[in-house]
Tab-separated table of C-alpha atoms in Angstrom:
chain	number	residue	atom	x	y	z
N	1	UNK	CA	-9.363	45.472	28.493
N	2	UNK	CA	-7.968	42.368	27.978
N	3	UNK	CA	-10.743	41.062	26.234
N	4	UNK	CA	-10.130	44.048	23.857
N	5	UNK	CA	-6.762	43.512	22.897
N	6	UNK	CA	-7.736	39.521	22.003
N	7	UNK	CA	-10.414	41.042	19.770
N	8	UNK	CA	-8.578	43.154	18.091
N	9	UNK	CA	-5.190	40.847	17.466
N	10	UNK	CA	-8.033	37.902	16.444
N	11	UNK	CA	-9.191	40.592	14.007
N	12	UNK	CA	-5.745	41.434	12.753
N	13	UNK	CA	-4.922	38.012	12.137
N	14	UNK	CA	-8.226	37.386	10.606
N	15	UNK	CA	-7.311	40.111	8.209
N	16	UNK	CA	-3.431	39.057	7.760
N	17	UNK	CA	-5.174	35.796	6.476
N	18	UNK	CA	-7.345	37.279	4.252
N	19	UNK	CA	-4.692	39.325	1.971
N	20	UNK	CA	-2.239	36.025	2.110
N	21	UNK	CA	-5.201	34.295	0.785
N	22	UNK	CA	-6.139	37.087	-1.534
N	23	UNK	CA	-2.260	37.350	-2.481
N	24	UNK	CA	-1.858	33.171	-2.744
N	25	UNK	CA	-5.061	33.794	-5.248
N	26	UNK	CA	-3.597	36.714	-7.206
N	27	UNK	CA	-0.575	34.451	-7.711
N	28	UNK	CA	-2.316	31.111	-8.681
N	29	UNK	CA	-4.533	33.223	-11.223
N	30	UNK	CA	-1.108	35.052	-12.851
N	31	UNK	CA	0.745	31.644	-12.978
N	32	UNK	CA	-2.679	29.733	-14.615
N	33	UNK	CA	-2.441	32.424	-17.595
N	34	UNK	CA	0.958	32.505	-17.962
N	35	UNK	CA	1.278	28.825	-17.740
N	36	UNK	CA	-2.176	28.465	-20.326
N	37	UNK	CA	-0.273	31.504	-22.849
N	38	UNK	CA	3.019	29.657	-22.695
N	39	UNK	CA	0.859	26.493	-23.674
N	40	UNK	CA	-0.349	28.093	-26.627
N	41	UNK	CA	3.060	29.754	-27.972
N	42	UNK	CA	4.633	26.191	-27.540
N	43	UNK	CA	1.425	24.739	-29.508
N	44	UNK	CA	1.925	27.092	-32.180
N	45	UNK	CA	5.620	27.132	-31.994
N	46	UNK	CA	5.120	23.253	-32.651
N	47	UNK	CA	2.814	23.518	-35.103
N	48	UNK	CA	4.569	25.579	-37.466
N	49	UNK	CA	7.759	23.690	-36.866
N	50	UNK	CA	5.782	20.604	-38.314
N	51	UNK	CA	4.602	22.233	-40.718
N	52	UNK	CA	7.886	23.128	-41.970
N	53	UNK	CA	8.801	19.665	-41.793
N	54	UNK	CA	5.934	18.730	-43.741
N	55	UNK	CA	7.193	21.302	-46.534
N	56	UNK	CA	10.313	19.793	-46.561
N	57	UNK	CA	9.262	16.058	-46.827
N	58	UNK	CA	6.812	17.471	-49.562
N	59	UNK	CA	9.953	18.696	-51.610
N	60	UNK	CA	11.687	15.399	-51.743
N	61	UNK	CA	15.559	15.793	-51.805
N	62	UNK	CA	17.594	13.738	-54.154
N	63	UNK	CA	21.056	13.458	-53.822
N	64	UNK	CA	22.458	12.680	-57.387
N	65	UNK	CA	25.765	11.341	-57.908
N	66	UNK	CA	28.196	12.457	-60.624
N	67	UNK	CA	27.696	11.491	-63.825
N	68	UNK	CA	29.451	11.149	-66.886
N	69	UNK	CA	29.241	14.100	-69.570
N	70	UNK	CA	27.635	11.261	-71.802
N	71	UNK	CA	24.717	11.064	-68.937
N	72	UNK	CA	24.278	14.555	-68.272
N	73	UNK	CA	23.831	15.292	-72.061
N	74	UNK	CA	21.080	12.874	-72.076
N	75	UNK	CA	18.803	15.078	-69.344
N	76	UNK	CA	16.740	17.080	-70.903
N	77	UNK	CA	15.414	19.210	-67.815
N	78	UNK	CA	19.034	20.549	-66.810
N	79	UNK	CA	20.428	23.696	-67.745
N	80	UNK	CA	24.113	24.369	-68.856
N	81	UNK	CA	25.313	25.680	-65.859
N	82	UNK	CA	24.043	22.821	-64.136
N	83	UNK	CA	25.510	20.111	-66.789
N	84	UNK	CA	28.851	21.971	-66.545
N	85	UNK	CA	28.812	21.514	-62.673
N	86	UNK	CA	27.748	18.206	-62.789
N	87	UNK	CA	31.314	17.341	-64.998
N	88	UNK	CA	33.012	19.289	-62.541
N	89	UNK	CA	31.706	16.959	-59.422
N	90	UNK	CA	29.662	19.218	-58.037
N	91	UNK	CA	26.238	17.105	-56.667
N	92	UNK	CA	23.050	18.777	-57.628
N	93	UNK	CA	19.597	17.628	-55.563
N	94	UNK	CA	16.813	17.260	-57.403
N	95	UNK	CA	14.053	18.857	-55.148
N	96	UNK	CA	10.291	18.574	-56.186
N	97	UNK	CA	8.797	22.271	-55.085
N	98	UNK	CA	5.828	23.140	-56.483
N	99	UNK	CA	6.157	26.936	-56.188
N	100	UNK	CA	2.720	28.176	-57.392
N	101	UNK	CA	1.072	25.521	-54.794
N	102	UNK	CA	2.660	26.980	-51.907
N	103	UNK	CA	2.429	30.342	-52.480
N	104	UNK	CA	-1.540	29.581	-52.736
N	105	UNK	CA	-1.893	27.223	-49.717
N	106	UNK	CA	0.997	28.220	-47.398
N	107	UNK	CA	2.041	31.716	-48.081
N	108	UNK	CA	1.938	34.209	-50.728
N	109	UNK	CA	5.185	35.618	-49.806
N	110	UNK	CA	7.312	32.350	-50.761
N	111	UNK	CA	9.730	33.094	-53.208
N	112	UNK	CA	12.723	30.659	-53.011
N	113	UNK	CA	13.613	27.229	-51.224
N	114	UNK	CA	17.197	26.724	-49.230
N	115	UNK	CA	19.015	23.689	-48.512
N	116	UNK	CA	21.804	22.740	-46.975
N	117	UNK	CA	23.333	19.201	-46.916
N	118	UNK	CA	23.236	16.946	-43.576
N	119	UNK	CA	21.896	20.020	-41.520
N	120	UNK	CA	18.147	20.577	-41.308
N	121	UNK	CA	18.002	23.460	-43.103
N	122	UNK	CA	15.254	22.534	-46.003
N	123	UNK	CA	13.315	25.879	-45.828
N	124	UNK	CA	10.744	27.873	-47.874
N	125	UNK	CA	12.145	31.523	-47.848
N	126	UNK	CA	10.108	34.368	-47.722
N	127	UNK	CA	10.002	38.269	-48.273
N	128	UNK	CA	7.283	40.499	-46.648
N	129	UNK	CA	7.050	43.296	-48.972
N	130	UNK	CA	6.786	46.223	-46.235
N	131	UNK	CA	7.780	44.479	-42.754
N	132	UNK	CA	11.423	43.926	-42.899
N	133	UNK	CA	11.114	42.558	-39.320
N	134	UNK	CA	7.777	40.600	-39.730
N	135	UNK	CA	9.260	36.981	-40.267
N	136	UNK	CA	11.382	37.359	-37.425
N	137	UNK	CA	8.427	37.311	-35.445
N	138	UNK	CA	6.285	35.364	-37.192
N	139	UNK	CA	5.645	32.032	-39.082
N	140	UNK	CA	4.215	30.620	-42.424
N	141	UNK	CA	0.603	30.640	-40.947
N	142	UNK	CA	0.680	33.850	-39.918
N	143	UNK	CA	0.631	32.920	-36.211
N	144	UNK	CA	2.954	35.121	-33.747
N	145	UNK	CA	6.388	33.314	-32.496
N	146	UNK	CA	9.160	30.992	-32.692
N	147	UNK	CA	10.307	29.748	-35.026
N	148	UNK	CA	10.056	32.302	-37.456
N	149	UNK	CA	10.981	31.780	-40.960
N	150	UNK	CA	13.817	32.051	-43.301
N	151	UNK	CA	13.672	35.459	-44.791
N	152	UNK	CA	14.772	38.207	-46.527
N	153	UNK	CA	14.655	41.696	-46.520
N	154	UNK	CA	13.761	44.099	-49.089
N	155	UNK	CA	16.557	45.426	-49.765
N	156	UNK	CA	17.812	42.549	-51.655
N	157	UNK	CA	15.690	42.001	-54.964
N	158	UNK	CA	13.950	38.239	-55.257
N	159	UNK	CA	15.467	37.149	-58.137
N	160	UNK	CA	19.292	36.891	-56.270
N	161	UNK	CA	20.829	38.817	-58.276
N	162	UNK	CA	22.287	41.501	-55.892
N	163	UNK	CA	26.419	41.268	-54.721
N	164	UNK	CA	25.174	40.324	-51.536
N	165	UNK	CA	21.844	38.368	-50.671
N	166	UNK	CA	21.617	38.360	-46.719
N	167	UNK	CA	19.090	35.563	-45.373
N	168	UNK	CA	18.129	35.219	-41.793
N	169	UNK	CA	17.074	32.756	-39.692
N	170	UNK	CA	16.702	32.125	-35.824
N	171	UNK	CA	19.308	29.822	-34.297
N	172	UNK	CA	16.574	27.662	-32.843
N	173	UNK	CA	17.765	25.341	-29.548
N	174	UNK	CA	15.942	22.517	-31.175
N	175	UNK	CA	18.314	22.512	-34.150
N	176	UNK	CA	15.943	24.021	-36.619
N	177	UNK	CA	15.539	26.888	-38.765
N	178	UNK	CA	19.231	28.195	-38.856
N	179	UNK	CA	20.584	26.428	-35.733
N	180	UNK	CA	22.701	23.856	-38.570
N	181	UNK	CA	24.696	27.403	-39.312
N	182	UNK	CA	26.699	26.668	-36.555
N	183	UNK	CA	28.057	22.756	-37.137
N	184	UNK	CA	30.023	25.012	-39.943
N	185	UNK	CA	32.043	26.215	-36.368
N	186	UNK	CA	33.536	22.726	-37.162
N	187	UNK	CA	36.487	22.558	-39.767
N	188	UNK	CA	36.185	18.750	-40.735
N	189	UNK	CA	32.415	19.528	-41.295
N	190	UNK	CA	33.103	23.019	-42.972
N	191	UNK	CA	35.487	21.200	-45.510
N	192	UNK	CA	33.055	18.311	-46.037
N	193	UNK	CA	30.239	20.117	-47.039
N	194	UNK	CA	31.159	23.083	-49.360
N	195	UNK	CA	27.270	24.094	-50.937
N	196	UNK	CA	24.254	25.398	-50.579
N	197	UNK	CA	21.648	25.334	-52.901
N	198	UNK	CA	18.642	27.733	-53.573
N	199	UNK	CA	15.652	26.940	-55.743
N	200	UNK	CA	13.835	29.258	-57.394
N	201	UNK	CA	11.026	29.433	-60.180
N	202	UNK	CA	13.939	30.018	-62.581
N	203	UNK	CA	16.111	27.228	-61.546
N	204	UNK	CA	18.670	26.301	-58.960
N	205	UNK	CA	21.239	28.063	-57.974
N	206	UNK	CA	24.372	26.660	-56.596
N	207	UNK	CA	26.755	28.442	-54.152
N	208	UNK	CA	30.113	27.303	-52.914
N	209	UNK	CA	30.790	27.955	-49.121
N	210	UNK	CA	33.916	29.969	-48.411
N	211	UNK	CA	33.701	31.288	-45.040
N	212	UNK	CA	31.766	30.373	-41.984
N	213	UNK	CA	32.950	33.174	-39.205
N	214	UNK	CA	31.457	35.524	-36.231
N	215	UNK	CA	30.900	38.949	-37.098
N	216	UNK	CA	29.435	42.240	-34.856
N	217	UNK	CA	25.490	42.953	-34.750
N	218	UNK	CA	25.799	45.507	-37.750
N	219	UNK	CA	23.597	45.422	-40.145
N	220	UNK	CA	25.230	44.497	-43.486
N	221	UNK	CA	23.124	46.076	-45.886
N	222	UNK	CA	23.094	48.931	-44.322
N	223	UNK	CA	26.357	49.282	-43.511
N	224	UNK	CA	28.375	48.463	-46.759
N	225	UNK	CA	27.581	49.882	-50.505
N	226	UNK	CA	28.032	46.652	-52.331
N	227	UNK	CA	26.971	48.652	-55.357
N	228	UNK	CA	30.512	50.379	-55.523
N	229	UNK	CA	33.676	47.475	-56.527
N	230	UNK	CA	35.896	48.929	-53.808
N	231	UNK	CA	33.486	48.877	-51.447
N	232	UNK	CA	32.552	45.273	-52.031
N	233	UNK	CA	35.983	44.044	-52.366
N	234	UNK	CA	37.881	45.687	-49.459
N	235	UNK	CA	34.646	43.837	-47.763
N	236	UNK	CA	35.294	40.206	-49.333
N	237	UNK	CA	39.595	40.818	-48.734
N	238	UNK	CA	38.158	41.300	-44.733
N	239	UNK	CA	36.782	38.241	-44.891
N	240	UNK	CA	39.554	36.614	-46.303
N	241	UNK	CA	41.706	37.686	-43.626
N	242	UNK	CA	39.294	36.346	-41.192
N	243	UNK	CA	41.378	34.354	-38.029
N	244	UNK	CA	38.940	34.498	-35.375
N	245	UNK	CA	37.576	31.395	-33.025
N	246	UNK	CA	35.405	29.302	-34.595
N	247	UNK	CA	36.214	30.739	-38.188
N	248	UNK	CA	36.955	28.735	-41.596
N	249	UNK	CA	38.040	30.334	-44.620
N	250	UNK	CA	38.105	28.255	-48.194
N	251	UNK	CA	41.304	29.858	-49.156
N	252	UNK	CA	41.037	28.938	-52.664
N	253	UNK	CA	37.885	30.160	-53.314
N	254	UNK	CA	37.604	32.330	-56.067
N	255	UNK	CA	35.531	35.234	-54.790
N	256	UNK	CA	35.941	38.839	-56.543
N	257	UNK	CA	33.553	41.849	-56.766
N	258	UNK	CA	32.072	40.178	-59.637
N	259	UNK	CA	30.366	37.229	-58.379
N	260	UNK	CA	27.447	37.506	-56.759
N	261	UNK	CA	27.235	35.926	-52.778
N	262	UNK	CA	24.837	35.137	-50.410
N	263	UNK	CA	25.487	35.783	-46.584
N	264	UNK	CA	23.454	32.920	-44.252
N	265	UNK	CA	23.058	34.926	-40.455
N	266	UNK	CA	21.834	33.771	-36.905
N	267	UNK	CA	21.981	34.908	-33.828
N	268	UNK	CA	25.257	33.495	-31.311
N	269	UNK	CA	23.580	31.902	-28.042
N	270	UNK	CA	26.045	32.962	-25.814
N	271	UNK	CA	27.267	36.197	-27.730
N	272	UNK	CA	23.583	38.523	-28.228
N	273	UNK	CA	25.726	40.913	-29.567
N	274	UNK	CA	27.131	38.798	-32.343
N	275	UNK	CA	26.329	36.794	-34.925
N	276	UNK	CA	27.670	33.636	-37.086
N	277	UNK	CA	27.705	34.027	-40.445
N	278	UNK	CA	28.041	31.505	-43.720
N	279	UNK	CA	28.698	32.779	-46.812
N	280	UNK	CA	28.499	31.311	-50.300
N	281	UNK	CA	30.025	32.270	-53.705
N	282	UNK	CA	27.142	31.706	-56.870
N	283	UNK	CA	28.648	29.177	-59.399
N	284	UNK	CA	26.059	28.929	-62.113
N	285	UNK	CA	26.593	32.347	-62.584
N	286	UNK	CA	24.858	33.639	-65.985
């Protein structure tokens, strides 16, 4: 009898260390594939993140300095608007992007360049013309992931010329893509660097930054009419009266239901729900 009962509890053990082994196996296995599929969405991740980089070193930002009225006069290449900003003090960089180029080896759906001063946002932006959502999810190459690109959605027409353009980016932890949104949170940097400039086929286009603020999850083009005038200026007087944490208003900004704006949005960190917003007034208006 006794004999018995050792067999069987040597069995029962024998089989208790079978399923830990068969568990310890199961476990190794899941944590080799998630640890081999987290490799590749970091690779990729990487990857498109230097090739972003790459795009932006290809572009070549120049800084100029004022000029004269004499100098600008004497450059053939700039437009009016441009010359008449120039006089006024506003700097314009010079950025080399070859448009037809990248829409033939990067991505078709390139349409437009952004840049920001002493952040690193230096970004192709894109447009999928049916997936309002695919560029939040995926990059330039077409590979599945962070970072995502700078987009817009189709709602807003390519050419910029809607009230409101609204272009999204992720707030990256890295500091890329639309992470820089955020150093706006600081007033001495808000006030020291009032533009943002977007490149286009046509020609540059120059906007002046008067707010920086957080605002709900709602989704703007859906939720305002920025075709009616009352609609679109009892939404620019809100953000005017803007006196919220973290929010800078250019009070003498000249912004009416006449200009046209463009609304810069990524996601808050530590508010999901949220998100921080910088918008910019066009100057070169035609």
């Amino acid at each position: 009898m006794a004999d018995m009962d050792r067999d069987r509890d040597r069995h029962t053990r024998r089989k208790e260390e079978r399923t830990r082994y068969i568990v310890a196996a199961v476990l190794i296995c899941v944590a080799v594939v998630a640890g081999a599929v987290w490799g590749v969405q970091t690779y990729r991740s990487r990857q498109a993140e230097r090739e972003l980089a790459l795009l932006a070193e290809q572009s070549r930002t120049d800084v100029e300095n004022t000029r004269s009225g004499t100098d600008v006069q004497t450059e053939e290449a700039v437009t009016d608007s441009l010359q008449a900003l120039r006089e006024m003090g506003v700097p314009i960089p010079e950025k080399d992007v070859d448009f037809a180029a990248l829409q033939e080896e990067t991505n078709a759906d390139i349409y437009a360049w952004i840049y920001v001063p002493d952040t690193q946002i230096d970004y192709p932006i894109v447009q999928h013309p049916t997936d309002n959502s695919y560029y939040l999810n995926y990059n330039l190459d077409g590979s599945k992931g962070y970072p995502g690109c700078i987009y817009t959605e189709n709602y807003n027409k390519k050419d910029f010329s809607d009230p409101n353009t609204v272009i999204y980016g992720h707030n990256m932890k890295n500091g890329s893509m639309f992470a820089g949104l955020h150093l706006f949170e600081d007033s001495e940097f808000f006030e020291e660097h009032p533009y943002v400039y977007i490149y286009t086929e046509d020609g540059l286009l120059v906007y002046e930054i008067f707010a920086a603020h957080q605002s709900g999850n709602e989704h703007i083009l859906y939720t305002y009419d920025f075709d009616s005038d009352t609609v679109y200026r009892n939404y620019l007087e809100d953000i005017f009266e803007t006196r919220s944490m973290n929010s800078n208003i250019r009070e003498d900004a000249e912004v009416t239901e006449e200009n046209r704006i463009i609304t810069l949005s990524t996601c808050i960190s530590s508010k999901p729900n949220n998100r921080y917003l910088v918008q910019g007034v066009l100057l070169n208006e035609d």
